[in-house]
mmCIF file of C-alpha atoms in Angstrom:
data_model
loop_
_atom_site.group_PDB
_atom_site.id
_atom_site.type_symbol
_atom_site.label_atom_id
_atom_site.label_comp_id
_atom_site.label_asym_id
_atom_site.label_seq_id
_atom_site.Cartn_x
_atom_site.Cartn_y
_atom_site.Cartn_z
ATOM 1 C CA MET A 1 -68.160 -16.327 77.801
ATOM 2 C CA SER A 2 -69.389 -18.419 81.257
ATOM 3 C CA HIS A 3 -68.464 -15.982 84.126
ATOM 4 C CA LEU A 4 -65.411 -14.542 84.836
ATOM 5 C CA GLU A 5 -63.489 -14.958 88.882
ATOM 6 C CA VAL A 6 -64.993 -12.315 91.045
ATOM 7 C CA ARG A 7 -62.099 -10.657 93.072
ATOM 8 C CA ASN A 8 -63.203 -11.343 96.452
ATOM 9 C CA ALA A 9 -60.445 -9.132 99.047
ATOM 10 C CA THR A 10 -59.774 -11.392 101.896
ATOM 11 C CA GLY A 11 -59.420 -8.856 104.477
ATOM 12 C CA ALA A 12 -55.168 -8.543 104.589
ATOM 13 C CA ALA A 13 -55.736 -5.125 103.627
ATOM 14 C CA PRO A 14 -58.151 -2.553 103.154
ATOM 15 C CA ARG A 15 -60.740 -3.253 99.211
ATOM 16 C CA ARG A 16 -58.617 -0.638 97.186
ATOM 17 C CA VAL A 17 -61.666 1.143 95.228
ATOM 18 C CA ALA A 18 -61.599 3.009 92.121
ATOM 19 C CA VAL A 19 -63.511 5.884 90.749
ATOM 20 C CA ILE A 20 -64.406 7.319 87.485
ATOM 21 C CA ALA A 21 -66.033 10.109 87.322
ATOM 22 C CA THR A 22 -67.046 12.678 85.057
ATOM 23 C CA ILE A 23 -66.159 15.530 87.566
ATOM 24 C CA TYR A 24 -64.767 15.741 90.740
ATOM 25 C CA ARG A 25 -65.570 18.673 92.523
ATOM 26 C CA TYR A 26 -67.510 20.597 95.343
ATOM 27 C CA LEU A 27 -71.296 19.537 95.546
ATOM 28 C CA SER A 28 -70.417 16.807 92.676
ATOM 29 C CA HIS A 29 -71.590 13.309 93.206
ATOM 30 C CA ALA A 30 -68.003 11.939 92.849
ATOM 31 C CA GLN A 31 -67.071 14.311 95.696
ATOM 32 C CA HIS A 32 -70.413 13.352 97.581
ATOM 33 C CA ILE A 33 -69.578 9.335 97.234
ATOM 34 C CA ALA A 34 -66.027 9.381 96.439
ATOM 35 C CA ASP A 35 -64.830 12.082 99.778
ATOM 36 C CA ARG A 36 -66.485 9.098 102.084
ATOM 37 C CA PHE A 37 -64.630 6.613 100.666
ATOM 38 C CA VAL A 38 -61.541 8.118 102.288
ATOM 39 C CA VAL A 39 -63.159 10.161 105.620
ATOM 40 C CA GLY A 40 -66.487 8.395 106.855
ATOM 41 C CA TYR A 41 -69.648 8.891 106.801
ATOM 42 C CA PRO A 42 -72.782 8.881 109.860
ATOM 43 C CA TYR A 43 -74.937 5.222 109.233
ATOM 44 C CA ASP A 44 -77.225 4.327 111.889
ATOM 45 C CA GLY A 45 -75.996 6.622 114.990
ATOM 46 C CA GLN A 46 -72.423 5.948 114.327
ATOM 47 C CA TRP A 47 -69.477 7.530 112.724
ATOM 48 C CA ARG A 48 -68.487 4.543 109.896
ATOM 49 C CA ARG A 49 -64.895 4.918 108.205
ATOM 50 C CA PRO A 50 -65.104 1.328 105.836
ATOM 51 C CA ASP A 51 -61.365 -1.143 105.327
ATOM 52 C CA MET A 52 -61.375 0.244 102.513
ATOM 53 C CA ARG A 53 -59.484 3.030 100.533
ATOM 54 C CA ILE A 54 -59.695 4.830 97.263
ATOM 55 C CA ALA A 55 -56.765 3.349 94.809
ATOM 56 C CA SER A 56 -57.167 5.455 91.807
ATOM 57 C CA LEU A 57 -59.388 7.857 90.013
ATOM 58 C CA TYR A 58 -60.087 9.331 87.347
ATOM 59 C CA VAL A 59 -62.355 11.988 85.621
ATOM 60 C CA ASP A 60 -63.521 13.476 81.666
ATOM 61 C CA GLN A 61 -63.580 16.340 82.736
ATOM 62 C CA SER A 62 -61.737 18.991 85.035
ATOM 63 C CA PRO A 63 -63.408 22.159 84.535
ATOM 64 C CA GLU A 64 -62.826 25.355 87.778
ATOM 65 C CA GLY A 65 -62.424 24.295 90.989
ATOM 66 C CA ASP A 66 -62.107 20.554 90.210
ATOM 67 C CA GLN A 67 -60.563 18.299 93.235
ATOM 68 C CA SER A 68 -59.360 15.943 91.709
ATOM 69 C CA GLU A 69 -55.642 16.389 92.108
ATOM 70 C CA ASP A 70 -55.909 17.456 95.100
ATOM 71 C CA ARG A 71 -57.609 14.815 96.843
ATOM 72 C CA ALA A 72 -55.366 12.098 95.196
ATOM 73 C CA ARG A 73 -52.059 14.195 97.288
ATOM 74 C CA GLU A 74 -54.060 14.291 100.493
ATOM 75 C CA PHE A 75 -55.336 10.946 100.054
ATOM 76 C CA GLY A 76 -52.229 9.101 98.264
ATOM 77 C CA TYR A 77 -53.690 7.846 95.738
ATOM 78 C CA ASP A 78 -53.100 8.560 91.846
ATOM 79 C CA VAL A 79 -55.250 9.976 88.696
ATOM 80 C CA TYR A 80 -55.310 8.512 85.543
ATOM 81 C CA ASP A 81 -55.717 9.955 82.120
ATOM 82 C CA THR A 82 -57.661 6.383 80.426
ATOM 83 C CA ILE A 83 -59.623 3.794 82.748
ATOM 84 C CA SER A 84 -57.990 0.970 81.347
ATOM 85 C CA GLY A 85 -54.801 2.824 83.952
ATOM 86 C CA ALA A 86 -57.361 3.290 85.733
ATOM 87 C CA LEU A 87 -58.491 0.349 87.446
ATOM 88 C CA ARG A 88 -54.791 -1.932 87.067
ATOM 89 C CA CYS A 89 -53.778 1.469 88.768
ATOM 90 C CA GLY A 90 -50.775 2.111 86.103
ATOM 91 C CA THR A 91 -50.409 -3.001 85.766
ATOM 92 C CA ASP A 92 -50.717 -5.218 83.577
ATOM 93 C CA ARG A 93 -53.706 -6.827 85.682
ATOM 94 C CA LEU A 94 -56.795 -5.356 87.033
ATOM 95 C CA ALA A 95 -55.423 -4.532 90.055
ATOM 96 C CA VAL A 96 -59.138 -2.963 91.940
ATOM 97 C CA ASP A 97 -61.648 -4.016 94.574
ATOM 98 C CA ALA A 98 -64.908 -2.917 93.577
ATOM 99 C CA VAL A 99 -65.235 0.074 90.611
ATOM 100 C CA LEU A 100 -67.599 3.428 90.929
ATOM 101 C CA ILE A 101 -68.734 4.668 88.062
ATOM 102 C CA ILE A 102 -69.859 8.142 89.205
ATOM 103 C CA GLY A 103 -70.877 9.883 86.083
ATOM 104 C CA GLU A 104 -72.930 12.518 86.734
ATOM 105 C CA HIS A 105 -72.484 16.461 86.284
ATOM 106 C CA GLY A 106 -69.868 18.443 83.616
ATOM 107 C CA GLU A 107 -70.376 20.090 80.270
ATOM 108 C CA TYR A 108 -72.245 17.193 77.904
ATOM 109 C CA PRO A 109 -74.267 17.068 75.047
ATOM 110 C CA ASN A 110 -78.484 16.733 75.291
ATOM 111 C CA ASN A 111 -80.740 15.508 72.690
ATOM 112 C CA ASP A 112 -84.045 15.275 71.600
ATOM 113 C CA LYS A 113 -85.366 13.784 74.681
ATOM 114 C CA GLY A 114 -83.574 16.715 76.823
ATOM 115 C CA GLN A 115 -81.738 13.827 77.814
ATOM 116 C CA LYS A 116 -78.345 14.571 79.145
ATOM 117 C CA LEU A 117 -75.561 12.154 76.954
ATOM 118 C CA TYR A 118 -73.509 11.579 79.370
ATOM 119 C CA PRO A 119 -70.908 8.435 78.847
ATOM 120 C CA ARG A 120 -71.969 6.345 81.661
ATOM 121 C CA TYR A 121 -72.316 3.122 79.064
ATOM 122 C CA GLU A 122 -69.299 4.187 77.935
ATOM 123 C CA PHE A 123 -67.210 3.969 80.876
ATOM 124 C CA PHE A 124 -69.453 1.284 81.755
ATOM 125 C CA ARG A 125 -67.687 -0.793 78.338
ATOM 126 C CA GLU A 126 -64.034 0.192 78.859
ATOM 127 C CA CYS A 127 -64.592 -1.301 82.901
ATOM 128 C CA VAL A 128 -66.325 -4.546 81.309
ATOM 129 C CA ASP A 129 -63.460 -4.837 78.720
ATOM 130 C CA VAL A 130 -60.559 -4.762 80.935
ATOM 131 C CA PHE A 131 -62.699 -7.543 83.193
ATOM 132 C CA GLU A 132 -62.564 -10.229 80.071
ATOM 133 C CA GLN A 133 -59.121 -9.170 78.289
ATOM 134 C CA ASP A 134 -57.972 -9.863 82.421
ATOM 135 C CA GLY A 135 -60.168 -12.454 83.159
ATOM 136 C CA VAL A 136 -61.584 -10.489 86.536
ATOM 137 C CA SER A 137 -64.214 -8.398 87.471
ATOM 138 C CA VAL A 138 -65.249 -6.699 90.712
ATOM 139 C CA PRO A 139 -68.093 -5.213 91.804
ATOM 140 C CA VAL A 140 -69.043 -2.180 90.177
ATOM 141 C CA PHE A 141 -71.878 0.849 90.888
ATOM 142 C CA ASN A 142 -73.653 2.800 89.146
ATOM 143 C CA ASP A 143 -74.587 6.302 90.559
ATOM 144 C CA LYS A 144 -78.139 7.013 89.015
ATOM 145 C CA HIS A 145 -79.479 6.553 85.518
ATOM 146 C CA LEU A 146 -77.647 3.767 83.636
ATOM 147 C CA SER A 147 -78.387 4.773 80.798
ATOM 148 C CA TYR A 148 -80.072 7.662 79.341
ATOM 149 C CA SER A 149 -80.311 4.804 76.572
ATOM 150 C CA TYR A 150 -83.084 1.575 77.200
ATOM 151 C CA GLU A 151 -80.917 -0.400 74.965
ATOM 152 C CA ARG A 152 -77.964 0.426 77.295
ATOM 153 C CA ALA A 153 -78.740 0.453 80.055
ATOM 154 C CA SER A 154 -80.548 -3.412 79.239
ATOM 155 C CA GLU A 155 -77.121 -4.224 77.318
ATOM 156 C CA MET A 156 -75.175 -3.411 80.756
ATOM 157 C CA VAL A 157 -77.506 -5.199 83.276
ATOM 158 C CA ALA A 158 -77.199 -8.314 80.628
ATOM 159 C CA ASP A 159 -73.880 -7.944 80.324
ATOM 160 C CA SER A 160 -72.798 -7.854 84.938
ATOM 161 C CA ARG A 161 -75.205 -11.630 84.339
ATOM 162 C CA ARG A 162 -73.346 -12.846 82.240
ATOM 163 C CA ILE A 163 -70.078 -12.140 83.394
ATOM 164 C CA GLY A 164 -71.156 -12.950 86.476
ATOM 165 C CA PHE A 165 -69.908 -9.324 88.429
ATOM 166 C CA PRO A 166 -72.371 -7.433 91.159
ATOM 167 C CA LEU A 167 -73.752 -4.475 89.960
ATOM 168 C CA LEU A 168 -75.795 -1.843 91.961
ATOM 169 C CA ALA A 169 -77.298 0.666 90.564
ATOM 170 C CA GLY A 170 -79.050 3.755 91.299
ATOM 171 C CA SER A 171 -79.636 7.263 93.137
ATOM 172 C CA SER A 172 -79.395 7.736 96.753
ATOM 173 C CA LEU A 173 -83.481 8.382 97.293
ATOM 174 C CA PRO A 174 -85.040 5.230 97.699
ATOM 175 C CA VAL A 175 -82.137 4.627 100.529
ATOM 176 C CA ALA A 176 -83.179 7.746 102.201
ATOM 177 C CA PHE A 177 -84.919 8.368 105.579
ATOM 178 C CA ARG A 178 -88.571 8.422 104.979
ATOM 179 C CA LEU A 179 -90.773 11.245 106.916
ATOM 180 C CA PRO A 180 -92.340 8.497 108.499
ATOM 181 C CA ASP A 181 -90.949 5.621 107.931
ATOM 182 C CA VAL A 182 -93.009 4.075 105.502
ATOM 183 C CA GLU A 183 -91.891 -0.032 104.414
ATOM 184 C CA LEU A 184 -95.034 -0.870 102.220
ATOM 185 C CA PRO A 185 -95.637 -5.193 103.153
ATOM 186 C CA LEU A 186 -93.889 -7.294 100.755
ATOM 187 C CA GLU A 187 -96.430 -8.700 98.483
ATOM 188 C CA CYS A 188 -99.615 -6.045 99.822
ATOM 189 C CA HIS A 189 -101.715 -5.392 96.890
ATOM 190 C CA ILE A 190 -101.322 -2.040 95.338
ATOM 191 C CA ARG A 191 -104.880 -0.134 94.095
ATOM 192 C CA GLU A 192 -102.989 3.680 92.836
ATOM 193 C CA ALA A 193 -99.807 5.143 93.392
ATOM 194 C CA LEU A 194 -98.559 8.807 92.800
ATOM 195 C CA MET A 195 -96.128 10.799 93.372
ATOM 196 C CA VAL A 196 -94.661 14.256 94.142
ATOM 197 C CA GLY A 197 -91.599 15.442 92.592
ATOM 198 C CA VAL A 198 -89.798 19.204 91.408
ATOM 199 C CA GLY A 199 -86.781 19.365 89.571
ATOM 200 C CA SER A 200 -85.744 20.011 85.623
ATOM 201 C CA SER A 201 -86.888 16.827 83.202
ATOM 202 C CA ASP A 202 -83.976 13.979 83.006
ATOM 203 C CA ALA A 203 -82.097 14.807 85.695
ATOM 204 C CA MET A 204 -85.077 15.352 88.784
ATOM 205 C CA ASP A 205 -87.739 13.734 87.287
ATOM 206 C CA TYR A 206 -85.471 10.227 87.176
ATOM 207 C CA HIS A 207 -85.078 10.729 91.294
ATOM 208 C CA ALA A 208 -89.021 11.222 91.699
ATOM 209 C CA LEU A 209 -89.992 8.370 89.601
ATOM 210 C CA GLU A 210 -86.600 5.652 91.401
ATOM 211 C CA ALA A 211 -88.266 6.765 95.064
ATOM 212 C CA MET A 212 -91.695 5.862 93.551
ATOM 213 C CA GLN A 213 -90.620 2.505 91.803
ATOM 214 C CA CYS A 214 -88.752 1.065 94.805
ATOM 215 C CA MET A 215 -92.192 1.208 96.965
ATOM 216 C CA VAL A 216 -94.714 -0.471 93.929
ATOM 217 C CA GLU A 217 -91.671 -2.899 93.627
ATOM 218 C CA ARG A 218 -93.005 -4.889 96.946
ATOM 219 C CA ARG A 219 -97.447 -5.201 94.800
ATOM 220 C CA LYS A 220 -98.049 -8.661 95.145
ATOM 221 C CA GLY A 221 -96.519 -11.220 92.098
ATOM 222 C CA GLY A 222 -93.143 -8.378 92.490
ATOM 223 C CA GLU A 223 -92.240 -6.238 89.125
ATOM 224 C CA THR A 224 -93.213 -7.409 85.942
ATOM 225 C CA GLY A 225 -92.810 -4.422 83.736
ATOM 226 C CA VAL A 226 -94.857 -1.460 81.600
ATOM 227 C CA ARG A 227 -97.079 -1.782 79.708
ATOM 228 C CA ALA A 228 -97.533 2.287 78.166
ATOM 229 C CA VAL A 229 -96.759 5.483 79.116
ATOM 230 C CA GLN A 230 -97.771 8.503 78.615
ATOM 231 C CA MET A 231 -96.401 12.665 79.386
ATOM 232 C CA ILE A 232 -98.054 15.674 78.941
ATOM 233 C CA GLU A 233 -97.610 18.742 80.265
ATOM 234 C CA GLY A 234 -99.790 22.247 81.314
ATOM 235 C CA ASP A 235 -103.675 23.160 81.646
ATOM 236 C CA ALA A 236 -103.664 19.137 80.111
ATOM 237 C CA VAL A 237 -101.898 18.149 83.958
ATOM 238 C CA TRP A 238 -104.896 19.552 85.766
ATOM 239 C CA ARG A 239 -107.843 18.925 83.388
ATOM 240 C CA ALA A 240 -106.583 14.901 83.484
ATOM 241 C CA GLY A 241 -106.911 15.184 87.315
ATOM 242 C CA ASP A 242 -110.537 16.808 86.288
ATOM 243 C CA GLU A 243 -111.150 13.149 84.638
ATOM 244 C CA GLY A 244 -109.880 11.178 87.637
ATOM 245 C CA ARG A 245 -106.994 9.908 85.657
ATOM 246 C CA TRP A 246 -104.708 10.829 88.830
ATOM 247 C CA SER A 247 -105.941 10.918 92.258
ATOM 248 C CA ARG A 248 -106.816 13.917 94.141
ATOM 249 C CA ASP A 249 -106.936 12.040 97.067
ATOM 250 C CA LEU A 250 -103.482 10.647 96.736
ATOM 251 C CA LEU A 251 -102.609 13.583 95.573
ATOM 252 C CA GLU A 252 -103.480 15.632 98.770
ATOM 253 C CA GLY A 253 -101.589 12.918 100.818
ATOM 254 C CA ALA A 254 -98.396 13.451 98.942
ATOM 255 C CA LEU A 255 -98.742 16.549 99.242
ATOM 256 C CA SER A 256 -99.793 16.854 103.149
ATOM 257 C CA ARG A 257 -96.270 14.887 103.812
ATOM 258 C CA SER A 258 -94.592 18.145 102.621
ATOM 259 C CA ASP A 259 -92.579 20.191 104.513
ATOM 260 C CA SER A 260 -91.499 23.320 101.985
ATOM 261 C CA PRO A 261 -95.105 24.661 101.039
ATOM 262 C CA CYS A 262 -95.005 27.255 98.687
ATOM 263 C CA GLY A 263 -96.680 30.329 98.161
ATOM 264 C CA LEU A 264 -97.833 32.293 101.098
ATOM 265 C CA PRO A 265 -96.456 29.541 103.918
ATOM 266 C CA GLU A 266 -93.204 31.426 102.336
ATOM 267 C CA GLU A 267 -94.284 34.699 102.382
ATOM 268 C CA ASP A 268 -96.291 35.012 105.933
ATOM 269 C CA GLY A 269 -95.353 31.647 107.762
ATOM 270 C CA ARG A 270 -99.285 30.570 107.453
ATOM 271 C CA THR A 271 -99.884 26.724 107.627
ATOM 272 C CA ARG A 272 -102.155 26.211 103.381
ATOM 273 C CA ASP A 273 -103.458 23.278 102.298
ATOM 274 C CA LEU A 274 -102.244 24.039 98.878
ATOM 275 C CA LEU A 275 -105.206 21.721 97.437
ATOM 276 C CA GLY A 276 -108.265 22.564 98.773
ATOM 277 C CA ALA A 277 -107.001 26.486 98.813
ATOM 278 C CA GLY A 278 -106.840 25.720 94.934
ATOM 279 C CA GLU A 279 -103.789 27.377 94.585
ATOM 280 C CA LEU A 280 -101.801 24.784 93.222
ATOM 281 C CA GLN A 281 -102.673 26.106 90.171
ATOM 282 C CA GLY A 282 -101.041 29.111 90.181
ATOM 283 C CA LEU A 283 -98.445 28.490 92.195
ATOM 284 C CA VAL A 284 -97.190 25.712 89.321
ATOM 285 C CA LYS A 285 -96.365 27.684 85.795
ATOM 286 C CA ASN A 286 -95.472 24.215 83.665
ATOM 287 C CA PRO A 287 -96.898 21.161 85.390
ATOM 288 C CA ALA A 288 -96.082 17.994 83.613
ATOM 289 C CA ALA A 289 -97.507 14.113 84.503
ATOM 290 C CA TYR A 290 -96.044 11.278 83.505
ATOM 291 C CA PHE A 291 -98.537 7.891 83.442
ATOM 292 C CA ILE A 292 -97.018 4.849 84.266
ATOM 293 C CA GLU A 293 -99.303 1.454 82.876
ATOM 294 C CA TYR A 294 -97.669 -1.562 84.506
ATOM 295 C CA ARG A 295 -99.117 -4.696 82.801
ATOM 296 C CA ASP A 296 -100.399 -6.176 86.019
ATOM 297 C CA GLY A 297 -103.041 -3.630 86.001
ATOM 298 C CA LEU A 298 -101.424 -0.926 88.908
ATOM 299 C CA ARG A 299 -101.949 2.636 87.703
ATOM 300 C CA ALA A 300 -99.122 4.992 89.052
ATOM 301 C CA THR A 301 -98.363 8.704 88.035
ATOM 302 C CA LEU A 302 -95.880 11.069 88.464
ATOM 303 C CA LEU A 303 -96.454 14.753 89.281
ATOM 304 C CA MET A 304 -93.381 17.342 88.933
ATOM 305 C CA LEU A 305 -95.227 20.451 90.562
ATOM 306 C CA ASN A 306 -92.497 23.194 90.532
ATOM 307 C CA GLY A 307 -93.048 26.320 91.863
ATOM 308 C CA ALA A 308 -95.623 24.147 94.480
ATOM 309 C CA VAL A 309 -93.391 22.117 97.461
ATOM 310 C CA ARG A 310 -89.549 21.044 96.882
ATOM 311 C CA ASP A 311 -90.284 17.286 98.847
ATOM 312 C CA TYR A 312 -90.326 14.485 96.829
ATOM 313 C CA CYS A 313 -93.717 12.490 97.981
ATOM 314 C CA PHE A 314 -95.466 9.270 97.658
ATOM 315 C CA ALA A 315 -99.218 8.134 98.188
ATOM 316 C CA ALA A 316 -100.428 4.960 97.566
ATOM 317 C CA ARG A 317 -103.971 3.430 98.022
ATOM 318 C CA VAL A 318 -103.110 0.118 99.234
ATOM 319 C CA ASP A 319 -105.868 -3.149 100.464
ATOM 320 C CA GLY A 320 -105.874 -3.105 104.059
ATOM 321 C CA TYR A 321 -104.699 0.469 104.557
ATOM 322 C CA ASP A 322 -108.659 2.872 105.478
ATOM 323 C CA ALA A 323 -106.530 6.335 104.400
ATOM 324 C CA PRO A 324 -104.024 5.674 101.278
ATOM 325 C CA VAL A 325 -100.608 4.689 102.957
ATOM 326 C CA SER A 326 -97.769 8.366 101.866
ATOM 327 C CA THR A 327 -94.547 9.283 102.528
ATOM 328 C CA GLN A 328 -92.534 12.188 102.595
ATOM 329 C CA PHE A 329 -88.443 10.988 101.034
ATOM 330 C CA LEU A 330 -85.926 13.560 103.595
ATOM 331 C CA LEU A 331 -83.322 15.027 101.626
ATOM 332 C CA THR A 332 -81.668 16.666 104.428
ATOM 333 C CA PRO A 333 -79.663 20.422 103.601
ATOM 334 C CA THR A 334 -75.992 20.694 102.727
ATOM 335 C CA PRO A 335 -72.998 19.918 103.244
ATOM 336 C CA ASN A 336 -74.006 16.564 105.156
ATOM 337 C CA VAL A 337 -76.436 15.916 102.829
ATOM 338 C CA THR A 338 -77.133 12.454 104.626
ATOM 339 C CA TYR A 339 -78.649 10.322 102.194
ATOM 340 C CA SER A 340 -75.367 10.133 100.058
ATOM 341 C CA ALA A 341 -73.967 8.267 103.289
ATOM 342 C CA SER A 342 -76.990 6.049 103.072
ATOM 343 C CA LEU A 343 -76.386 4.702 99.367
ATOM 344 C CA VAL A 344 -72.676 4.402 100.266
ATOM 345 C CA HIS A 345 -73.110 2.157 102.937
ATOM 346 C CA LYS A 346 -75.250 0.207 100.645
ATOM 347 C CA ILE A 347 -72.628 0.479 98.393
ATOM 348 C CA VAL A 348 -69.977 -1.122 101.480
ATOM 349 C CA GLU A 349 -72.475 -3.596 101.225
ATOM 350 C CA MET A 350 -72.025 -4.778 97.642
ATOM 351 C CA ILE A 351 -68.660 -4.638 97.813
ATOM 352 C CA GLU A 352 -68.225 -6.415 101.513
ATOM 353 C CA SER A 353 -70.668 -9.401 100.853
ATOM 354 C CA GLY A 354 -69.634 -9.622 96.945
ATOM 355 C CA LYS A 355 -73.910 -9.049 96.426
ATOM 356 C CA ALA A 356 -75.525 -6.497 95.497
ATOM 357 C CA PRO A 357 -78.127 -5.099 97.975
ATOM 358 C CA TYR A 358 -81.444 -4.528 95.725
ATOM 359 C CA PRO A 359 -81.020 -5.306 92.042
ATOM 360 C CA PRO A 360 -80.061 -3.297 88.615
ATOM 361 C CA GLU A 361 -83.191 -4.188 86.869
ATOM 362 C CA ARG A 362 -85.235 -1.263 89.656
ATOM 363 C CA THR A 363 -82.936 0.924 87.830
ATOM 364 C CA LEU A 364 -83.108 -0.426 84.653
ATOM 365 C CA ILE A 365 -87.070 0.001 84.195
ATOM 366 C CA VAL A 366 -86.467 2.811 85.485
ATOM 367 C CA CYS A 367 -84.162 3.971 82.190
ATOM 368 C CA GLY A 368 -87.042 2.726 80.376
ATOM 369 C CA ILE A 369 -89.536 4.460 82.560
ATOM 370 C CA LEU A 370 -88.104 8.178 81.500
ATOM 371 C CA GLU A 371 -87.016 7.387 78.633
ATOM 372 C CA ALA A 372 -90.294 6.551 76.817
ATOM 373 C CA CYS A 373 -91.600 9.613 78.413
ATOM 374 C CA LEU A 374 -89.463 11.787 77.050
ATOM 375 C CA THR A 375 -90.123 9.790 73.672
ATOM 376 C CA SER A 376 -93.626 10.393 74.328
ATOM 377 C CA ARG A 377 -93.866 13.952 75.129
ATOM 378 C CA LEU A 378 -91.854 14.756 72.120
ATOM 379 C CA GLN A 379 -93.948 12.813 69.779
ATOM 380 C CA GLY A 380 -97.335 15.006 70.907
ATOM 381 C CA GLU A 381 -97.803 14.023 74.255
ATOM 382 C CA ARG A 382 -98.861 10.242 72.835
ATOM 383 C CA ARG A 383 -99.625 7.375 74.609
ATOM 384 C CA LEU A 384 -96.408 4.598 74.427
ATOM 385 C CA GLU A 385 -96.534 1.543 74.759
ATOM 386 C CA THR A 386 -93.906 0.103 75.127
ATOM 387 C CA PRO A 387 -93.363 -3.683 74.862
ATOM 388 C CA ASP A 388 -89.834 -3.776 75.011
ATOM 389 C CA ILE A 389 -90.292 -2.877 79.320
ATOM 390 C CA ASP A 390 -90.984 -6.451 80.062
ATOM 391 C CA LEU A 391 -89.146 -7.124 82.679
ATOM 392 C CA THR A 392 -89.321 -8.588 85.282
ATOM 393 C CA TYR A 393 -87.840 -9.060 89.269
ATOM 394 C CA THR A 394 -88.409 -9.636 92.873
ATOM 395 C CA ALA A 395 -87.849 -6.342 95.016
ATOM 396 C CA PRO A 396 -84.950 -7.220 98.191
ATOM 397 C CA ALA A 397 -87.628 -8.157 101.428
ATOM 398 C CA GLU A 398 -85.911 -4.604 103.302
ATOM 399 C CA SER A 399 -86.597 -1.622 101.558
ATOM 400 C CA HIS A 400 -82.743 -0.780 102.351
ATOM 401 C CA HIS A 401 -83.665 3.221 103.719
ATOM 402 C CA ALA A 402 -81.756 4.676 106.702
ATOM 403 C CA ARG A 403 -83.985 4.643 109.759
ATOM 404 C CA ALA A 404 -84.202 7.225 113.098
#
């Protein structure tokens, strides 16, 4: 099928945005993102009010604390009981200028890998069906994973290319503030990378993998795909460190950027070298290591260290630097969570320009890495070759992260 017409607003009226969400309640992703389109958000020292408005809302579930009807009454839009109704705003043709798919939070089953089966793919397919039926498409933002399935995620990216609409996907970590403000030079030579993350599997490890990917994609030659992965847990993680499978120097560099060391620092305020003091193993009850072997030879490791820190921190060995390059992806507290504002600003940029500021292939490769790692764990923590994760892409010239 040839590219459909991609509708862009003329500027005569505010752009109309449809929100397609799993739930809409306090501190849900839908609340964080959609609220900023109706009240504005802080970015780069200004309060931004994009020339856009929510025109329609679809929510899949309405749990206790649901805010969808209250928000609709307050800000003057309608809640529809179908996705097609929300996109057409009750008419017989697409009636919005952009779509936000926010499929995070809500009660959904898990598969055997422990992945929450959010219906992001199904939401996306219904939007594409409307585009094809009506002969017109608009920019689409998909929050966080494209899908728990790499095959389905690949189809989503392929559909955006086939039909010709801009697709922005992923989470807020790549566009959050960095402490310190590190931007790796484009086409730099990265020898090894390590990420420290915290939180539950499939929800928070996705964030950590995407943060690491937005750094390593800037290496010489661009992204080339993934050859193999392996995920291990428990004492095997520490043994892997002793065997040199992950770098103690890089872990030290990443931990040095954390503002939330646990253990004695929480008890009596003293600073503590968690790695040098040997406390790490006592604090982290069930560590996990995600080993990623890229096709160009780069090796990267994600260490999930619940109990040691509460930050997401990155370190890499890069040619031209005497010491490991390291930074923290700074997550500011609720309710402001200004990293969500940074993500909304990128969504606004896409809607206004008709071009995604960074490619959806970043999110796609992370979907593939995460699914393969969880499969490795399910299959006895074996090394798993990944011939299907063969996509290539080029990182944007700018990192697009927030700056002080």
